[in-house]
Short mmCIF file of C-alpha atoms in Angstrom, two decimals:
data_model
loop_
_atom_site.label_atom_id
_atom_site.label_comp_id
_atom_site.label_asym_id
_atom_site.label_seq_id
_atom_site.Cartn_x
_atom_site.Cartn_y
_atom_site.Cartn_z
CA MET A 1 170.50 -116.33 -187.75
CA ALA A 2 170.48 -112.73 -186.52
CA GLY A 3 168.89 -111.53 -189.74
CA ARG A 4 166.26 -114.24 -190.05
CA PHE A 5 163.93 -113.30 -187.23
CA ALA A 6 162.60 -109.93 -186.16
CA PRO A 7 163.21 -109.29 -182.45
CA ARG A 8 160.19 -109.69 -180.21
CA PRO A 9 159.07 -106.44 -178.60
CA PRO A 10 159.39 -106.39 -174.82
CA VAL A 11 156.19 -107.02 -172.89
CA THR A 12 155.52 -103.89 -170.86
CA ARG A 13 152.56 -102.54 -168.97
CA THR A 14 151.74 -100.47 -172.02
CA THR A 15 151.58 -103.37 -174.46
CA THR A 16 149.72 -105.52 -171.95
CA ARG A 17 147.22 -103.01 -170.62
CA GLY A 18 146.91 -101.03 -173.85
CA GLY A 19 145.18 -103.99 -175.41
CA GLU A 20 147.07 -104.51 -178.64
CA VAL A 21 148.24 -107.76 -180.21
CA ALA A 22 150.40 -108.21 -183.27
CA VAL A 23 148.33 -109.57 -186.16
CA PRO A 24 150.41 -110.65 -189.18
CA VAL A 25 149.70 -108.98 -192.49
CA PRO A 26 147.19 -111.25 -194.24
CA GLY A 27 148.14 -112.92 -197.47
CA PRO A 28 145.86 -113.53 -200.45
CA ARG A 29 142.41 -114.80 -199.57
CA GLY A 30 142.60 -118.55 -199.10
CA ALA A 31 146.38 -118.73 -198.60
CA ASP A 32 147.72 -120.69 -195.61
CA ARG A 33 144.25 -121.40 -194.31
CA PRO A 34 142.84 -124.57 -192.78
CA ALA A 35 140.05 -126.33 -194.56
CA SER A 36 136.72 -124.71 -193.73
CA SER A 37 134.69 -127.92 -193.76
CA GLY A 38 131.45 -127.47 -191.85
CA ALA A 39 132.08 -123.79 -191.21
CA ARG A 40 129.45 -121.09 -191.20
CA GLU A 41 130.66 -117.94 -192.92
CA ARG A 42 129.96 -114.22 -192.86
CA ARG A 43 131.54 -111.16 -194.46
CA TYR A 44 131.33 -107.88 -192.58
CA VAL A 45 132.22 -104.44 -193.95
CA PRO A 46 133.05 -102.08 -191.07
CA PRO A 47 131.88 -98.46 -191.23
CA GLY A 48 135.46 -97.13 -190.99
CA PRO A 49 139.08 -98.13 -190.37
CA LEU A 50 139.41 -101.29 -188.32
CA ASP A 51 142.55 -102.72 -186.70
CA LEU A 52 141.90 -106.27 -185.49
CA GLY A 53 144.93 -106.19 -183.20
CA LEU A 54 143.58 -103.13 -181.39
CA VAL A 55 139.93 -104.14 -181.32
CA LEU A 56 140.37 -107.75 -180.19
CA GLY A 57 143.65 -107.34 -178.30
CA PRO A 58 142.02 -106.73 -174.88
CA LEU A 59 140.43 -110.20 -175.09
CA ARG A 60 143.77 -112.00 -175.02
CA ARG A 61 144.97 -113.03 -171.56
CA GLY A 62 148.66 -113.42 -172.20
CA PRO A 63 150.66 -114.72 -175.17
CA ALA A 64 149.70 -118.36 -174.42
CA ASP A 65 145.98 -117.78 -173.83
CA PRO A 66 144.31 -121.05 -174.92
CA THR A 67 141.15 -119.16 -175.99
CA PHE A 68 142.91 -116.68 -178.30
CA ARG A 69 145.39 -117.10 -181.13
CA THR A 70 146.80 -115.22 -184.11
CA THR A 71 148.18 -117.15 -187.08
CA PRO A 72 150.66 -116.27 -189.86
CA ASP A 73 147.88 -115.88 -192.43
CA GLY A 74 146.62 -112.78 -190.63
CA SER A 75 143.75 -114.52 -188.82
CA VAL A 76 142.57 -114.00 -185.26
CA TRP A 77 140.99 -117.05 -183.62
CA ARG A 78 138.76 -117.08 -180.55
CA ALA A 79 137.26 -120.02 -178.65
CA SER A 80 134.18 -118.98 -176.68
CA LEU A 81 131.46 -120.44 -174.53
CA THR A 82 128.30 -118.87 -176.00
CA PRO A 83 124.62 -119.18 -175.00
CA GLY A 84 124.36 -121.71 -177.84
CA GLY A 85 127.32 -123.75 -176.65
CA PRO A 86 131.06 -123.88 -177.43
CA GLY A 87 132.17 -122.13 -180.60
CA THR A 88 135.30 -121.19 -182.51
CA LEU A 89 135.53 -117.96 -184.48
CA ARG A 90 138.16 -117.04 -187.06
CA VAL A 91 138.33 -113.50 -188.45
CA ALA A 92 140.67 -111.93 -191.00
CA ALA A 93 140.62 -108.39 -192.37
CA ARG A 94 141.28 -107.99 -196.09
CA ASP A 95 140.54 -105.22 -198.57
CA GLY A 96 138.40 -103.19 -196.19
CA ALA A 97 136.22 -106.14 -195.15
CA VAL A 98 136.34 -108.82 -192.48
CA ASP A 99 135.85 -112.47 -193.43
CA ALA A 100 134.63 -114.67 -190.60
CA GLU A 101 134.17 -118.40 -190.17
CA ALA A 102 132.72 -120.18 -187.15
CA TRP A 103 132.40 -123.78 -185.99
CA GLY A 104 130.55 -125.63 -183.26
CA PRO A 105 127.15 -125.26 -181.56
CA GLY A 106 127.91 -121.58 -180.85
CA ALA A 107 128.84 -120.72 -184.45
CA GLU A 108 125.58 -119.01 -185.37
CA TRP A 109 125.64 -116.89 -182.21
CA LEU A 110 129.25 -115.83 -182.82
CA LEU A 111 128.54 -114.75 -186.40
CA GLU A 112 125.39 -112.90 -185.38
CA ARG A 113 127.43 -110.99 -182.78
CA LEU A 114 130.32 -110.31 -185.16
CA PRO A 115 129.57 -106.59 -185.80
CA ALA A 116 129.33 -105.87 -182.07
CA LEU A 117 132.53 -107.84 -181.43
CA LEU A 118 134.29 -105.62 -183.98
CA GLY A 119 132.97 -102.42 -182.43
CA GLU A 120 130.04 -101.52 -184.67
CA ALA A 121 128.09 -100.15 -181.69
CA ASP A 122 131.08 -98.02 -180.70
CA ASP A 123 131.17 -94.37 -181.75
CA PRO A 124 134.77 -93.18 -182.11
CA ASP A 125 133.54 -89.81 -183.41
CA ALA A 126 132.14 -89.06 -179.96
CA PHE A 127 135.70 -88.80 -178.67
CA GLU A 128 137.40 -85.41 -178.68
CA PRO A 129 141.08 -85.51 -177.65
CA ARG A 130 142.08 -82.68 -175.32
CA HIS A 131 145.80 -83.27 -174.78
CA ARG A 132 148.57 -83.21 -177.36
CA LEU A 133 149.70 -86.74 -176.50
CA VAL A 134 146.17 -88.06 -176.89
CA VAL A 135 145.67 -86.15 -180.14
CA ILE A 136 148.79 -87.69 -181.66
CA THR A 137 147.96 -91.24 -180.53
CA HIS A 138 144.36 -90.85 -181.69
CA ARG A 139 145.55 -89.92 -185.18
CA ARG A 140 148.01 -92.79 -185.30
CA ARG A 141 145.40 -95.36 -184.23
CA PRO A 142 142.42 -94.76 -186.54
CA GLY A 143 141.44 -98.44 -186.38
CA LEU A 144 140.73 -98.44 -182.63
CA ARG A 145 137.16 -99.43 -181.81
CA LEU A 146 135.84 -100.81 -178.52
CA THR A 147 134.75 -104.43 -178.66
CA ALA A 148 131.55 -105.69 -177.03
CA THR A 149 131.64 -109.48 -176.77
CA GLY A 150 128.21 -109.89 -175.17
CA LEU A 151 129.79 -112.51 -172.88
CA VAL A 152 130.36 -111.59 -169.24
CA MET A 153 131.85 -114.68 -167.61
CA GLU A 154 134.69 -115.08 -170.12
CA SER A 155 135.95 -111.64 -169.05
CA LEU A 156 134.88 -111.74 -165.40
CA ILE A 157 136.73 -114.91 -164.42
CA PRO A 158 140.17 -113.88 -165.76
CA SER A 159 139.65 -110.40 -164.28
CA ILE A 160 139.11 -112.00 -160.87
CA LEU A 161 142.27 -114.04 -161.39
CA GLU A 162 144.16 -110.78 -162.01
CA GLN A 163 143.21 -109.31 -158.62
CA LYS A 164 146.18 -108.43 -156.41
CA VAL A 165 148.76 -110.46 -158.38
CA THR A 166 151.14 -109.90 -161.27
CA THR A 167 149.81 -110.35 -164.79
CA ASP A 168 152.19 -113.29 -165.27
CA GLU A 169 150.64 -115.12 -162.31
CA ALA A 170 147.10 -114.44 -163.51
CA TYR A 171 147.86 -115.49 -167.10
CA ARG A 172 149.44 -118.71 -165.87
CA ALA A 173 146.42 -119.55 -163.71
CA TRP A 174 143.98 -118.88 -166.56
CA ARG A 175 146.04 -120.98 -168.97
CA LEU A 176 146.38 -123.97 -166.64
CA LEU A 177 142.76 -124.06 -165.51
CA VAL A 178 141.22 -123.56 -168.95
CA ARG A 179 143.42 -126.19 -170.57
CA LYS A 180 142.74 -128.75 -167.85
CA TYR A 181 139.00 -128.22 -167.33
CA GLY A 182 137.84 -126.72 -170.62
CA GLU A 183 137.11 -128.58 -173.85
CA PRO A 184 138.89 -128.54 -177.21
CA ALA A 185 137.79 -125.73 -179.50
CA PRO A 186 135.42 -126.95 -182.25
CA GLY A 187 136.51 -127.03 -185.89
CA PRO A 188 140.02 -126.76 -187.33
CA ALA A 189 141.26 -124.42 -184.62
CA PRO A 190 145.01 -124.08 -184.02
CA GLU A 191 146.52 -126.74 -181.79
CA HIS A 192 145.73 -126.57 -178.05
CA MET A 193 142.96 -123.99 -178.42
CA THR A 194 140.40 -124.58 -175.70
CA VAL A 195 136.94 -123.32 -174.76
CA MET A 196 136.74 -122.23 -171.13
CA PRO A 197 134.82 -124.53 -168.75
CA GLN A 198 131.07 -124.39 -168.28
CA PRO A 199 129.98 -122.83 -164.95
CA ARG A 200 129.61 -126.30 -163.46
CA GLY A 201 133.12 -127.11 -164.66
CA TRP A 202 134.55 -124.22 -162.63
CA ALA A 203 132.44 -125.25 -159.63
CA VAL A 204 133.91 -128.77 -159.44
CA ILE A 205 137.58 -127.79 -159.63
CA PRO A 206 139.18 -129.28 -156.48
CA SER A 207 140.77 -126.92 -153.98
CA TRP A 208 144.23 -128.38 -154.61
CA GLU A 209 143.99 -127.61 -158.32
CA TRP A 210 143.31 -123.94 -157.58
CA HIS A 211 146.36 -124.09 -155.32
CA ARG A 212 148.53 -125.70 -158.02
CA ALA A 213 147.48 -122.96 -160.44
CA GLY A 214 148.61 -120.34 -157.94
CA VAL A 215 145.10 -119.10 -157.08
CA ASP A 216 144.54 -118.23 -153.43
CA ASP A 217 141.36 -119.13 -151.57
CA LYS A 218 139.92 -115.61 -151.79
CA ARG A 219 140.01 -115.39 -155.59
CA ALA A 220 138.86 -118.99 -155.98
CA ALA A 221 135.91 -118.36 -153.66
CA THR A 222 134.94 -115.24 -155.63
CA ILE A 223 134.92 -117.21 -158.88
CA LEU A 224 132.83 -119.98 -157.28
CA ARG A 225 130.28 -117.43 -156.04
CA ALA A 226 130.08 -115.89 -159.52
CA VAL A 227 129.62 -119.17 -161.43
CA ARG A 228 126.75 -120.17 -159.13
CA VAL A 229 124.80 -117.22 -160.57
CA ALA A 230 126.38 -117.25 -164.04
CA ARG A 231 123.06 -116.76 -165.81
CA ARG A 232 122.37 -113.60 -163.81
CA MET A 233 125.89 -112.38 -164.47
CA GLU A 234 125.49 -112.88 -168.22
CA GLU A 235 122.36 -110.70 -168.16
CA ALA A 236 124.63 -107.74 -167.41
CA ALA A 237 125.84 -107.76 -171.04
CA ALA A 238 122.49 -106.29 -172.10
CA MET A 239 122.45 -103.61 -169.37
CA ALA A 240 123.69 -100.05 -169.36
CA PRO A 241 127.30 -99.98 -168.13
CA GLY A 242 126.51 -98.49 -164.72
CA GLU A 243 123.77 -101.03 -164.09
CA ALA A 244 126.02 -103.83 -165.32
CA GLN A 245 128.77 -102.89 -162.89
CA ALA A 246 126.27 -102.72 -160.04
CA ARG A 247 125.02 -106.20 -160.94
CA LEU A 248 128.53 -107.67 -160.90
CA GLU A 249 129.45 -105.93 -157.65
CA LEU A 250 126.63 -107.70 -155.83
CA ILE A 251 129.03 -110.67 -155.65
CA PRO A 252 131.35 -110.42 -152.62
CA GLY A 253 134.91 -110.12 -153.86
CA ILE A 254 133.97 -108.20 -157.03
CA GLY A 255 134.65 -104.48 -156.75
CA PRO A 256 134.92 -101.49 -159.10
CA TRP A 257 138.27 -102.61 -160.58
CA THR A 258 137.00 -106.06 -161.55
CA SER A 259 133.61 -104.89 -162.78
CA ALA A 260 135.17 -102.16 -164.95
CA GLU A 261 137.71 -104.54 -166.47
CA THR A 262 134.83 -106.90 -167.31
CA ILE A 263 132.29 -104.56 -168.85
CA GLN A 264 134.95 -102.79 -170.89
CA ARG A 265 135.07 -106.04 -172.86
CA SER A 266 131.58 -107.51 -172.51
CA ASN A 267 129.64 -104.25 -172.97
CA GLY A 268 132.12 -102.08 -174.87
CA ALA A 269 131.72 -99.40 -172.21
CA PRO A 270 133.65 -96.28 -173.34
CA ASP A 271 133.51 -94.57 -169.94
CA ALA A 272 134.29 -97.53 -167.66
CA VAL A 273 137.59 -96.23 -166.35
CA THR A 274 139.52 -98.67 -164.15
CA VAL A 275 139.95 -97.39 -160.60
CA GLY A 276 141.89 -99.17 -157.89
CA ASP A 277 144.71 -100.14 -160.24
CA VAL A 278 148.29 -100.13 -159.00
CA HIS A 279 149.85 -98.61 -162.12
CA LEU A 280 147.16 -96.82 -164.14
CA PRO A 281 146.86 -93.58 -162.06
CA GLY A 282 150.62 -93.05 -162.25
CA ILE A 283 150.67 -93.70 -166.01
CA VAL A 284 147.80 -91.29 -166.67
CA GLY A 285 149.25 -88.70 -164.29
CA HIS A 286 152.69 -88.96 -165.87
CA ALA A 287 151.31 -88.73 -169.42
CA LEU A 288 148.93 -85.82 -168.90
CA ALA A 289 150.51 -83.82 -166.06
CA GLY A 290 154.01 -85.13 -165.41
CA ASP A 291 152.80 -86.56 -162.07
CA ARG A 292 153.84 -90.18 -161.74
CA ASP A 293 152.54 -90.25 -158.15
CA ALA A 294 148.94 -89.50 -159.07
CA ASP A 295 146.26 -91.46 -157.22
CA ASP A 296 142.77 -92.43 -158.37
CA ALA A 297 141.32 -89.04 -157.44
CA ALA A 298 143.99 -87.19 -159.41
CA MET A 299 143.55 -89.54 -162.37
CA LEU A 300 139.80 -89.00 -162.44
CA GLU A 301 140.31 -85.24 -162.29
CA LEU A 302 142.71 -85.38 -165.24
CA LEU A 303 140.24 -87.52 -167.19
CA GLU A 304 137.26 -85.26 -166.45
CA PRO A 305 137.49 -83.57 -169.91
CA TYR A 306 136.88 -87.01 -171.38
CA ALA A 307 133.72 -87.74 -169.39
CA GLY A 308 131.75 -90.35 -171.26
CA GLN A 309 134.91 -91.57 -173.02
CA ARG A 310 137.38 -92.06 -170.19
CA HIS A 311 138.11 -95.71 -170.96
CA ARG A 312 138.97 -94.83 -174.55
CA ALA A 313 141.21 -92.01 -173.31
CA THR A 314 143.13 -94.34 -170.99
CA ARG A 315 143.61 -96.88 -173.78
CA LEU A 316 145.08 -94.20 -176.02
CA ILE A 317 147.37 -93.05 -173.21
CA LEU A 318 148.58 -96.62 -172.68
CA LEU A 319 149.07 -97.10 -176.42
CA SER A 320 151.11 -93.90 -176.64
CA GLY A 321 153.99 -95.66 -174.87
CA ARG A 322 154.56 -92.72 -172.56
CA THR A 323 154.93 -94.48 -169.24
CA PRO A 324 157.14 -93.56 -166.28
CA ALA A 325 160.42 -95.40 -165.85
CA ARG A 326 160.48 -98.10 -163.20
CA ARG A 327 161.70 -97.06 -159.78
CA ARG A 328 162.25 -100.58 -158.57
CA PRO A 329 162.64 -104.09 -160.00
CA LYS A 330 159.51 -105.82 -161.26
CA MET A 331 157.56 -107.50 -158.49
CA PRO A 332 158.59 -111.18 -158.36
CA ARG A 333 156.00 -113.79 -159.23
CA GLY A 334 154.58 -115.57 -156.23
CA ASP A 335 154.18 -119.34 -156.21
CA ILE A 336 151.71 -120.53 -153.62
CA ALA A 337 151.73 -123.95 -155.28
CA SER A 338 155.17 -124.56 -153.77
CA LEU A 339 153.93 -123.92 -150.22
#
């Protein structure tokens, strides 16, 4: 038995926050694939190296995210709520191209947005690494491009759930609420894949269900305020990053941390560095200056040479694996549902 299965890598802050998922090596085209009955199709040839696990990894909210799945045939599946309605997208990279299939009312929108989703609007050549660690990681990760989903709420809501709690707690809440109040992903999606609820679906979740999912009143209230103006929030995807963040931060309970985490994904913002994070300043400080006690101000000073590309720089630092050793046990997961 010991030789039959490769050991699973430990889930660390680096693998979680670095935004990388393991995508199996794809087999021959057509092998181990579900029937594509009723699917719309598109083939996209990226302008350079493309690593699906790096590009789409930040969109996964935990290993059991019901809106995201990787399959043994090398495919990445996403279930999204688009302006055209629910849709399922399957992408697989083979021979320098990406083959995509989509199902549901949102299929056409998903395929039209495919290049942006895979980072076509991103410009990796604009990045100039300034530190040896960043230089090495940059060379080892040529397929890193910044995704731009064009969908704000699907990144905003889980980012709100991640406020002030452990990632495990936030992932659990997202999983429970989406599975219970969302709808099955269209097409031959993998089992249990679910499209997140419509704005009205979030608005009618009873208070006790938020409690059972481990979501406190403050985060639940922030989500409810956001879904009431979901259309205005979605408009931020077409704005410049600074304007987009300002739009999101008009909602009480949404600050710079949440807005940055959102537009990094929805807008592909290369300079939207996350401030207010518990771990990130120490990781950046440790990696670039040997200072594990760095605060936000020190982190921003260290990242100043990367102005305009600070988000990309922090992703490369996280992906380098150079993180400080823990000083204390991992914070235990809270369970307000048991109160």
